[in-house]
Amino acid sequence: MSSSKYIQVIENIHKELMTSELSENIGLHAGNSGVALFLAYYDRIVLQKNEIIPKVMDILEHNIKQINSGSNLHTICDGISGFGWLCEHLRKLRMLNREDIEFLDDLDPFLYKRMMIDIRHGNYDFLHGALGVGTYFLSRFDNKAIPKYLEELLTELEKSGEPCENDAVKWLSVLKYETGEKGYNISLSHGMASIAAFFIKLHQLNFETERVGKLLTQTITFILDQITYTEGSESYFPSYSKESNAGNFNSRLGWCYGDLGIAHVLWQAAVSLKNKEWEDTAIQILLHNSKRRDLQKNNIMDAGLCHGSAGVAHIFWNLYLNTRVQKFQETTDYWLNITIQMAKYTDVAAGFKAWRTEKLGGFVKLDSFLEGISGIGLVLLSHLQSDKTVWDECLMLS
């Protein structure tokens, strides 16, 4: 597909977001910060300007006012650490200066305390708990206070891990917040794949490499033990661990749950620890998933990053750029085509709607990064340039 078709959809998304109202949610994945992330990259890639446009500055100032007015949710998805990650990212893109984000120094002790409360209560959740704040601190690794914060999070993770067979380690978490049911989640969005991804980032930073390498190996060992694939299976991994899944071993195709997020982390771990066996297994799983094209079977209802077609396309694009496996490029093109086809609604400027259960309204307009048009736009923007993306660090994909 020619880039001109992407550009038209990107322009429609840009037009819609430039006029969108700001919300009280200042977070990255579900709030205003995700909108700002798209607009910043639009300016950088399409207009080829490396400066903050007034709309992005409006968002930054609005978010700061929300914090000053008492908004104290700390999570990366909906709160302060998500906004902080955005600010650090814009600094690294040289769109902000260090002086512009000095206010983060005052917020760090609060975020550290919230992170430690979460992890000591067993809430390591990436989107809504300790690992999301840890990801924000990883983005600020060159700040002198941060390594101590990360070391304490690492220690708590080490203490809370449960030893099991094959010298593996697993972590208990809440699987269903409505019922309080607990179990062993292996997903990237809320489960142990995100713990592995956190260890990978620490290892890449040469942070306690022996200790982190051992924990990463133990985590990946448990995740690999959860493979349920037999001839004819849709997926290699269940949504949760085998013992938590009540016999339902087929998982969806998406970033959030199932094979794609898990296998991408497995591939990253293989590269970090130079483990050829893991690398071969990851590629095998991903090649199998490249053949999964049925939207209904794979539970793909919309185009969003979290569990929609754009998220699938971006994971395969990321993998193609890193491995040069041609099948991954062809699979990327397929899912980008599906994404463009999803822009079919005439009552919204960009044409996209995100799926909610019927109880929550069915298909709805969303501007957000994780489930809405900001994330879809970033995926399409990534295909207007040939180099690797860096914004997807906030999805634990790079």
One Martini backbone bead per residue (centre of mass of N, CA, C, O) as a GRO file, in nm:
protein
  398
    1MET     BB    1   0.097   0.035   0.021
    2SER     BB    2   0.075   0.357  -0.003
    3SER     BB    3   0.158   0.638   0.179
    4SER     BB    4  -0.083   0.821   0.093
    5LYS     BB    5  -0.299   0.665   0.254
    6TYR     BB    6  -0.184   0.721   0.528
    7ILE     BB    7  -0.182   1.033   0.520
    8GLN     BB    8  -0.489   1.075   0.517
    9VAL     BB    9  -0.542   0.941   0.791
   10ILE     BB   10  -0.349   1.116   0.955
   11GLU     BB   11  -0.490   1.384   0.892
   12ASN     BB   12  -0.760   1.307   1.025
   13ILE     BB   13  -0.644   1.265   1.306
   14HIS     BB   14  -0.518   1.542   1.344
   15LYS     BB   15  -0.777   1.708   1.314
   16GLU     BB   16  -0.924   1.582   1.556
   17LEU     BB   17  -0.704   1.644   1.782
   18MET     BB   18  -0.688   1.961   1.749
   19THR     BB   19  -1.015   1.969   1.861
   20SER     BB   20  -0.988   1.836   2.122
   21GLU     BB   21  -1.073   1.773   2.437
   22LEU     BB   22  -0.971   1.799   2.752
   23SER     BB   23  -0.897   1.605   3.026
   24GLU     BB   24  -0.840   1.476   3.350
   25ASN     BB   25  -0.658   1.281   3.202
   26ILE     BB   26  -0.287   1.260   3.212
   27GLY     BB   27  -0.211   1.017   3.080
   28LEU     BB   28  -0.080   0.807   2.831
   29HIS     BB   29  -0.284   0.566   2.745
   30ALA     BB   30  -0.576   0.737   2.843
   31GLY     BB   31  -0.474   1.035   2.788
   32ASN     BB   32  -0.338   1.339   2.698
   33SER     BB   33  -0.041   1.237   2.649
   34GLY     BB   34  -0.103   1.063   2.397
   35VAL     BB   35  -0.185   1.296   2.215
   36ALA     BB   36   0.086   1.449   2.232
   37LEU     BB   37   0.259   1.229   2.106
   38PHE     BB   38   0.140   1.239   1.826
   39LEU     BB   39   0.176   1.545   1.764
   40ALA     BB   40   0.484   1.543   1.786
   41TYR     BB   41   0.532   1.334   1.552
   42TYR     BB   42   0.391   1.485   1.333
   43ASP     BB   43   0.580   1.729   1.336
   44ARG     BB   44   0.843   1.561   1.284
   45ILE     BB   45   0.752   1.393   1.017
   46VAL     BB   46   0.567   1.578   0.840
   47LEU     BB   47   0.685   1.881   0.906
   48GLN     BB   48   0.983   1.875   1.014
   49LYS     BB   49   0.963   1.959   1.326
   50ASN     BB   50   1.149   2.043   1.645
   51GLU     BB   51   0.871   2.144   1.792
   52ILE     BB   52   0.639   2.292   1.996
   53ILE     BB   53   0.319   2.306   1.974
   54PRO     BB   54   0.053   2.464   2.110
   55LYS     BB   55  -0.116   2.209   2.172
   56VAL     BB   56   0.100   2.064   2.341
   57MET     BB   57   0.139   2.291   2.546
   58ASP     BB   58  -0.149   2.285   2.648
   59ILE     BB   59  -0.130   2.000   2.765
   60LEU     BB   60   0.100   2.043   2.962
   61GLU     BB   61  -0.037   2.272   3.123
   62HIS     BB   62  -0.292   2.120   3.198
   63ASN     BB   63  -0.154   1.890   3.359
   64ILE     BB   64  -0.022   2.071   3.571
   65LYS     BB   65  -0.288   2.185   3.679
   66GLN     BB   66  -0.402   1.916   3.774
   67ILE     BB   67  -0.184   1.865   3.985
   68ASN     BB   68  -0.218   2.140   4.142
   69SER     BB   69  -0.537   2.051   4.199
   70GLY     BB   70  -0.491   1.720   4.297
   71SER     BB   71  -0.380   1.525   4.092
   72ASN     BB   72  -0.262   1.179   4.217
   73LEU     BB   73  -0.235   0.984   4.006
   74HIS     BB   74   0.043   0.749   3.924
   75THR     BB   75   0.003   0.618   3.665
   76ILE     BB   76   0.076   0.555   3.330
   77CYS     BB   77  -0.212   0.550   3.208
   78ASP     BB   78  -0.366   0.793   3.418
   79GLY     BB   79  -0.100   0.957   3.518
   80ILE     BB   80   0.194   1.104   3.619
   81SER     BB   81   0.399   0.897   3.491
   82GLY     BB   82   0.293   0.938   3.204
   83PHE     BB   83   0.360   1.239   3.185
   84GLY     BB   84   0.660   1.209   3.254
   85TRP     BB   85   0.737   1.033   3.015
   86LEU     BB   86   0.669   1.238   2.801
   87CYS     BB   87   0.869   1.458   2.887
   88GLU     BB   88   1.125   1.286   2.852
   89HIS     BB   89   1.080   1.219   2.555
   90LEU     BB   90   1.086   1.514   2.450
   91ARG     BB   91   1.374   1.560   2.544
   92LYS     BB   92   1.507   1.334   2.368
   93LEU     BB   93   1.387   1.490   2.104
   94ARG     BB   94   1.445   1.805   2.155
   95MET     BB   95   1.159   1.960   2.254
   96LEU     BB   96   1.293   1.968   2.534
   97ASN     BB   97   1.428   2.080   2.827
   98ARG     BB   98   1.546   2.025   3.134
   99GLU     BB   99   1.417   2.286   3.254
  100ASP     BB  100   1.116   2.214   3.170
  101ILE     BB  101   1.135   1.933   3.381
  102GLU     BB  102   1.204   1.997   3.690
  103PHE     BB  103   0.929   1.918   3.831
  104LEU     BB  104   0.993   1.608   3.851
  105ASP     BB  105   1.174   1.615   4.104
  106ASP     BB  106   0.919   1.665   4.295
  107LEU     BB  107   0.759   1.391   4.207
  108ASP     BB  108   0.937   1.140   4.259
  109PRO     BB  109   0.889   1.073   4.563
  110PHE     BB  110   0.588   1.012   4.528
  111LEU     BB  111   0.617   0.786   4.314
  112TYR     BB  112   0.791   0.601   4.483
  113LYS     BB  113   0.587   0.550   4.710
  114ARG     BB  114   0.363   0.431   4.529
  115MET     BB  115   0.528   0.200   4.412
  116MET     BB  116   0.588   0.058   4.688
  117ILE     BB  117   0.300   0.008   4.769
  118ASP     BB  118   0.223  -0.167   4.532
  119ILE     BB  119   0.443  -0.395   4.553
  120ARG     BB  120   0.369  -0.467   4.860
  121HIS     BB  121   0.063  -0.547   4.737
  122GLY     BB  122   0.116  -0.699   4.446
  123ASN     BB  123   0.125  -0.441   4.235
  124TYR     BB  124   0.285  -0.475   3.916
  125ASP     BB  125   0.131  -0.341   3.712
  126PHE     BB  126   0.189  -0.161   3.435
  127LEU     BB  127  -0.068   0.029   3.398
  128HIS     BB  128  -0.166   0.014   3.743
  129GLY     BB  129   0.140   0.012   3.868
  130ALA     BB  130   0.473  -0.031   3.940
  131LEU     BB  131   0.592  -0.072   3.643
  132GLY     BB  132   0.507   0.200   3.531
  133VAL     BB  133   0.683   0.369   3.719
  134GLY     BB  134   0.944   0.221   3.646
  135THR     BB  135   0.942   0.317   3.349
  136TYR     BB  136   0.975   0.612   3.415
  137PHE     BB  137   1.250   0.576   3.565
  138LEU     BB  138   1.402   0.465   3.322
  139SER     BB  139   1.378   0.745   3.163
  140ARG     BB  140   1.558   0.865   3.437
  141PHE     BB  141   1.847   0.726   3.482
  142ASP     BB  142   2.033   1.002   3.485
  143ASN     BB  143   1.923   1.035   3.759
  144LYS     BB  144   2.062   1.005   4.074
  145ALA     BB  145   1.796   0.878   4.228
  146ILE     BB  146   1.695   0.629   4.053
  147PRO     BB  147   1.859   0.365   4.110
  148LYS     BB  148   1.740   0.327   4.394
  149TYR     BB  149   1.449   0.283   4.312
  150LEU     BB  150   1.505   0.035   4.127
  151GLU     BB  151   1.634  -0.145   4.342
  152GLU     BB  152   1.379  -0.165   4.524
  153LEU     BB  153   1.196  -0.292   4.313
  154LEU     BB  154   1.372  -0.538   4.260
  155THR     BB  155   1.365  -0.651   4.550
  156GLU     BB  156   1.055  -0.690   4.566
  157LEU     BB  157   1.034  -0.884   4.329
  158GLU     BB  158   1.224  -1.097   4.444
  159LYS     BB  159   1.053  -1.151   4.707
  160SER     BB  160   0.762  -1.216   4.551
  161GLY     BB  161   0.867  -1.452   4.422
  162GLU     BB  162   0.784  -1.787   4.317
  163PRO     BB  163   0.904  -2.079   4.344
  164CYS     BB  164   0.965  -2.338   4.095
  165GLU     BB  165   1.002  -2.525   3.856
  166ASN     BB  166   1.308  -2.514   3.691
  167ASP     BB  167   1.397  -2.247   3.835
  168ALA     BB  168   1.144  -2.085   3.858
  169VAL     BB  169   0.931  -1.782   3.841
  170LYS     BB  170   0.643  -1.637   4.011
  171TRP     BB  171   0.343  -1.418   4.000
  172LEU     BB  172   0.099  -1.284   4.183
  173SER     BB  173  -0.241  -1.185   4.080
  174VAL     BB  174  -0.497  -1.010   3.964
  175LEU     BB  175  -0.743  -1.107   3.724
  176LYS     BB  176  -1.028  -1.014   3.870
  177TYR     BB  177  -1.164  -0.728   4.002
  178GLU     BB  178  -1.464  -0.804   4.046
  179THR     BB  179  -1.378  -1.081   4.228
  180GLY     BB  180  -1.055  -1.119   4.316
  181GLU     BB  181  -0.915  -1.306   4.138
  182LYS     BB  182  -0.634  -1.518   4.145
  183GLY     BB  183  -0.305  -1.545   3.972
  184TYR     BB  184  -0.114  -1.619   3.661
  185ASN     BB  185   0.012  -1.371   3.467
  186ILE     BB  186   0.158  -1.353   3.116
  187SER     BB  187   0.126  -1.083   3.017
  188LEU     BB  188   0.210  -0.755   2.909
  189SER     BB  189   0.003  -0.560   3.049
  190HIS     BB  190  -0.034  -0.746   3.354
  191GLY     BB  191   0.221  -0.940   3.352
  192MET     BB  192   0.520  -1.128   3.330
  193ALA     BB  193   0.622  -0.999   3.067
  194SER     BB  194   0.671  -0.721   3.208
  195ILE     BB  195   0.887  -0.816   3.400
  196ALA     BB  196   1.084  -0.908   3.185
  197ALA     BB  197   1.105  -0.628   3.044
  198PHE     BB  198   1.228  -0.488   3.289
  199PHE     BB  199   1.483  -0.663   3.305
  200ILE     BB  200   1.587  -0.595   3.025
  201LYS     BB  201   1.634  -0.292   3.074
  202LEU     BB  202   1.837  -0.328   3.301
  203HIS     BB  203   2.041  -0.495   3.138
  204GLN     BB  204   2.091  -0.271   2.918
  205LEU     BB  205   2.200  -0.077   3.169
  206ASN     BB  206   2.391  -0.243   3.356
  207PHE     BB  207   2.199  -0.352   3.599
  208GLU     BB  208   2.276  -0.593   3.777
  209THR     BB  209   2.327  -0.837   3.567
  210GLU     BB  210   2.332  -1.102   3.727
  211ARG     BB  211   2.070  -1.073   3.885
  212VAL     BB  212   1.885  -1.003   3.642
  213GLY     BB  213   1.952  -1.249   3.463
  214LYS     BB  214   1.834  -1.458   3.654
  215LEU     BB  215   1.544  -1.348   3.671
  216LEU     BB  216   1.488  -1.361   3.370
  217THR     BB  217   1.528  -1.664   3.337
  218GLN     BB  218   1.306  -1.750   3.541
  219THR     BB  219   1.070  -1.610   3.396
  220ILE     BB  220   1.095  -1.744   3.116
  221THR     BB  221   1.067  -2.032   3.215
  222PHE     BB  222   0.776  -2.006   3.306
  223ILE     BB  223   0.651  -1.909   3.040
  224LEU     BB  224   0.737  -2.160   2.869
  225ASP     BB  225   0.567  -2.361   3.053
  226GLN     BB  226   0.280  -2.238   2.920
  227ILE     BB  227   0.276  -2.401   2.683
  228THR     BB  228  -0.018  -2.542   2.474
  229TYR     BB  229   0.065  -2.643   2.207
  230THR     BB  230  -0.106  -2.796   1.937
  231GLU     BB  231  -0.218  -2.931   1.679
  232GLY     BB  232  -0.436  -2.662   1.575
  233SER     BB  233  -0.373  -2.428   1.731
  234GLU     BB  234  -0.396  -2.089   1.768
  235SER     BB  235  -0.206  -2.093   2.027
  236TYR     BB  236   0.061  -2.111   2.258
  237PHE     BB  237  -0.086  -1.926   2.462
  238PRO     BB  238  -0.249  -1.830   2.714
  239SER     BB  239  -0.374  -1.576   2.899
  240TYR     BB  240  -0.280  -1.750   3.124
  241SER     BB  241  -0.198  -1.974   3.306
  242LYS     BB  242  -0.267  -2.300   3.315
  243GLU     BB  243  -0.383  -2.290   3.618
  244SER     BB  244  -0.576  -2.020   3.543
  245ASN     BB  245  -0.756  -2.118   3.264
  246ALA     BB  246  -0.972  -2.352   3.263
  247GLY     BB  247  -0.895  -2.479   2.956
  248ASN     BB  248  -0.842  -2.194   2.805
  249PHE     BB  249  -0.579  -2.180   2.553
  250ASN     BB  250  -0.691  -1.952   2.379
  251SER     BB  251  -0.564  -1.655   2.243
  252ARG     BB  252  -0.526  -1.358   2.144
  253LEU     BB  253  -0.453  -1.097   1.907
  254GLY     BB  254  -0.203  -0.899   2.075
  255TRP     BB  255  -0.052  -0.699   2.303
  256CYS     BB  256  -0.185  -0.769   2.581
  257TYR     BB  257  -0.259  -1.070   2.488
  258GLY     BB  258  -0.059  -1.329   2.425
  259ASP     BB  259   0.178  -1.411   2.190
  260LEU     BB  260   0.297  -1.137   2.092
  261GLY     BB  261   0.399  -1.008   2.355
  262ILE     BB  262   0.553  -1.256   2.462
  263ALA     BB  263   0.740  -1.314   2.213
  264HIS     BB  264   0.876  -1.040   2.209
  265VAL     BB  265   1.010  -1.073   2.487
  266LEU     BB  266   1.161  -1.331   2.422
  267TRP     BB  267   1.336  -1.203   2.203
  268GLN     BB  268   1.468  -0.987   2.383
  269ALA     BB  269   1.594  -1.186   2.582
  270ALA     BB  270   1.769  -1.337   2.378
  271VAL     BB  271   1.943  -1.094   2.303
  272SER     BB  272   2.046  -1.012   2.588
  273LEU     BB  273   2.143  -1.335   2.657
  274LYS     BB  274   2.223  -1.503   2.410
  275ASN     BB  275   1.961  -1.704   2.325
  276LYS     BB  276   1.896  -1.919   2.071
  277GLU     BB  277   1.655  -2.086   2.166
  278TRP     BB  278   1.465  -1.853   2.223
  279GLU     BB  279   1.475  -1.724   1.946
  280ASP     BB  280   1.358  -1.964   1.788
  281THR     BB  281   1.091  -1.976   1.945
  282ALA     BB  282   0.991  -1.692   1.884
  283ILE     BB  283   0.984  -1.717   1.574
  284GLN     BB  284   0.791  -1.956   1.563
  285ILE     BB  285   0.552  -1.815   1.699
  286LEU     BB  286   0.535  -1.570   1.502
  287LEU     BB  287   0.489  -1.731   1.242
  288HIS     BB  288   0.225  -1.851   1.333
  289ASN     BB  289   0.085  -1.565   1.381
  290SER     BB  290   0.104  -1.468   1.079
  291LYS     BB  291  -0.152  -1.672   1.001
  292ARG     BB  292  -0.346  -1.496   1.166
  293ARG     BB  293  -0.654  -1.359   0.995
  294ASP     BB  294  -0.902  -1.394   1.179
  295LEU     BB  295  -1.089  -1.171   1.342
  296GLN     BB  296  -1.285  -1.340   1.514
  297LYS     BB  297  -1.088  -1.555   1.631
  298ASN     BB  298  -0.886  -1.302   1.735
  299ASN     BB  299  -1.053  -1.060   1.856
  300ILE     BB  300  -1.089  -0.829   1.621
  301MET     BB  301  -1.273  -0.506   1.639
  302ASP     BB  302  -1.032  -0.304   1.590
  303ALA     BB  303  -0.742  -0.062   1.559
  304GLY     BB  304  -0.598  -0.070   1.812
  305LEU     BB  305  -0.317  -0.128   2.005
  306CYS     BB  306  -0.402  -0.333   2.222
  307HIS     BB  307  -0.645  -0.526   2.033
  308GLY     BB  308  -0.568  -0.444   1.738
  309SER     BB  309  -0.447  -0.401   1.418
  310ALA     BB  310  -0.221  -0.190   1.478
  311GLY     BB  311  -0.074  -0.358   1.693
  312VAL     BB  312  -0.001  -0.593   1.511
  313ALA     BB  313   0.153  -0.434   1.297
  314HIS     BB  314   0.373  -0.314   1.488
  315ILE     BB  315   0.503  -0.570   1.589
  316PHE     BB  316   0.590  -0.675   1.307
  317TRP     BB  317   0.756  -0.427   1.232
  318ASN     BB  318   0.957  -0.436   1.460
  319LEU     BB  319   1.058  -0.723   1.387
  320TYR     BB  320   1.155  -0.665   1.104
  321LEU     BB  321   1.371  -0.446   1.176
  322ASN     BB  322   1.533  -0.666   1.363
  323THR     BB  323   1.529  -0.942   1.153
  324ARG     BB  324   1.433  -0.951   0.838
  325VAL     BB  325   1.169  -1.102   0.819
  326GLN     BB  326   0.957  -1.114   0.555
  327LYS     BB  327   0.690  -1.212   0.685
  328PHE     BB  328   0.661  -0.958   0.869
  329GLN     BB  329   0.610  -0.754   0.645
  330GLU     BB  330   0.361  -0.885   0.517
  331THR     BB  331   0.194  -0.877   0.781
  332THR     BB  332   0.194  -0.577   0.818
  333ASP     BB  333   0.042  -0.503   0.555
  334TYR     BB  334  -0.216  -0.652   0.623
  335TRP     BB  335  -0.285  -0.490   0.895
  336LEU     BB  336  -0.286  -0.210   0.766
  337ASN     BB  337  -0.520  -0.262   0.576
  338ILE     BB  338  -0.724  -0.322   0.797
  339THR     BB  339  -0.698  -0.048   0.937
  340ILE     BB  340  -0.802   0.128   0.706
  341GLN     BB  341  -1.084  -0.021   0.695
  342MET     BB  342  -1.173   0.080   0.991
  343ALA     BB  343  -1.229   0.367   0.852
  344LYS     BB  344  -1.598   0.374   0.850
  345TYR     BB  345  -1.694   0.625   1.010
  346THR     BB  346  -1.903   0.918   0.953
  347ASP     BB  347  -1.925   1.052   1.269
  348VAL     BB  348  -1.605   1.073   1.237
  349ALA     BB  349  -1.325   1.219   1.122
  350ALA     BB  350  -1.129   0.950   1.117
  351GLY     BB  351  -1.332   0.670   1.131
  352PHE     BB  352  -1.285   0.572   1.428
  353LYS     BB  353  -1.355   0.296   1.656
  354ALA     BB  354  -1.403   0.160   1.974
  355TRP     BB  355  -1.437  -0.127   2.156
  356ARG     BB  356  -1.718  -0.210   2.349
  357THR     BB  357  -1.921  -0.327   2.533
  358GLU     BB  358  -2.253  -0.308   2.535
  359LYS     BB  359  -2.262  -0.196   2.829
  360LEU     BB  360  -2.039   0.045   2.726
  361GLY     BB  361  -2.157   0.108   2.403
  362GLY     BB  362  -1.959  -0.021   2.218
  363PHE     BB  363  -1.891   0.190   1.978
  364VAL     BB  364  -1.632   0.443   2.024
  365LYS     BB  365  -1.491   0.745   2.076
  366LEU     BB  366  -1.121   0.771   2.069
  367ASP     BB  367  -0.811   0.951   2.144
  368SER     BB  368  -0.625   0.757   2.252
  369PHE     BB  369  -0.344   0.554   2.255
  370LEU     BB  370  -0.425   0.249   2.321
  371GLU     BB  371  -0.746   0.264   2.182
  372GLY     BB  372  -0.706   0.500   1.988
  373ILE     BB  373  -0.602   0.736   1.745
  374SER     BB  374  -0.315   0.799   1.844
  375GLY     BB  375  -0.198   0.511   1.803
  376ILE     BB  376  -0.270   0.474   1.509
  377GLY     BB  377  -0.106   0.719   1.410
  378LEU     BB  378   0.175   0.619   1.505
  379VAL     BB  379   0.187   0.370   1.329
  380LEU     BB  380   0.166   0.521   1.056
  381LEU     BB  381   0.410   0.710   1.097
  382SER     BB  382   0.625   0.474   1.105
  383HIS     BB  383   0.577   0.436   0.771
  384LEU     BB  384   0.739   0.720   0.692
  385GLN     BB  385   0.983   0.556   0.809
  386SER     BB  386   1.285   0.341   0.834
  387ASP     BB  387   1.319   0.358   1.125
  388LYS     BB  388   1.310   0.310   1.443
  389THR     BB  389   1.121   0.320   1.707
  390VAL     BB  390   1.059   0.487   2.047
  391TRP     BB  391   0.767   0.519   2.161
  392ASP     BB  392   0.737   0.193   2.231
  393GLU     BB  393   0.852   0.186   2.521
  394CYS     BB  394   0.551   0.224   2.650
  395LEU     BB  395   0.508  -0.103   2.548
  396MET     BB  396   0.770  -0.282   2.570
  397LEU     BB  397   0.917  -0.291   2.253
  398SER     BB  398   1.218  -0.109   2.316
   0.00000   0.00000   0.00000
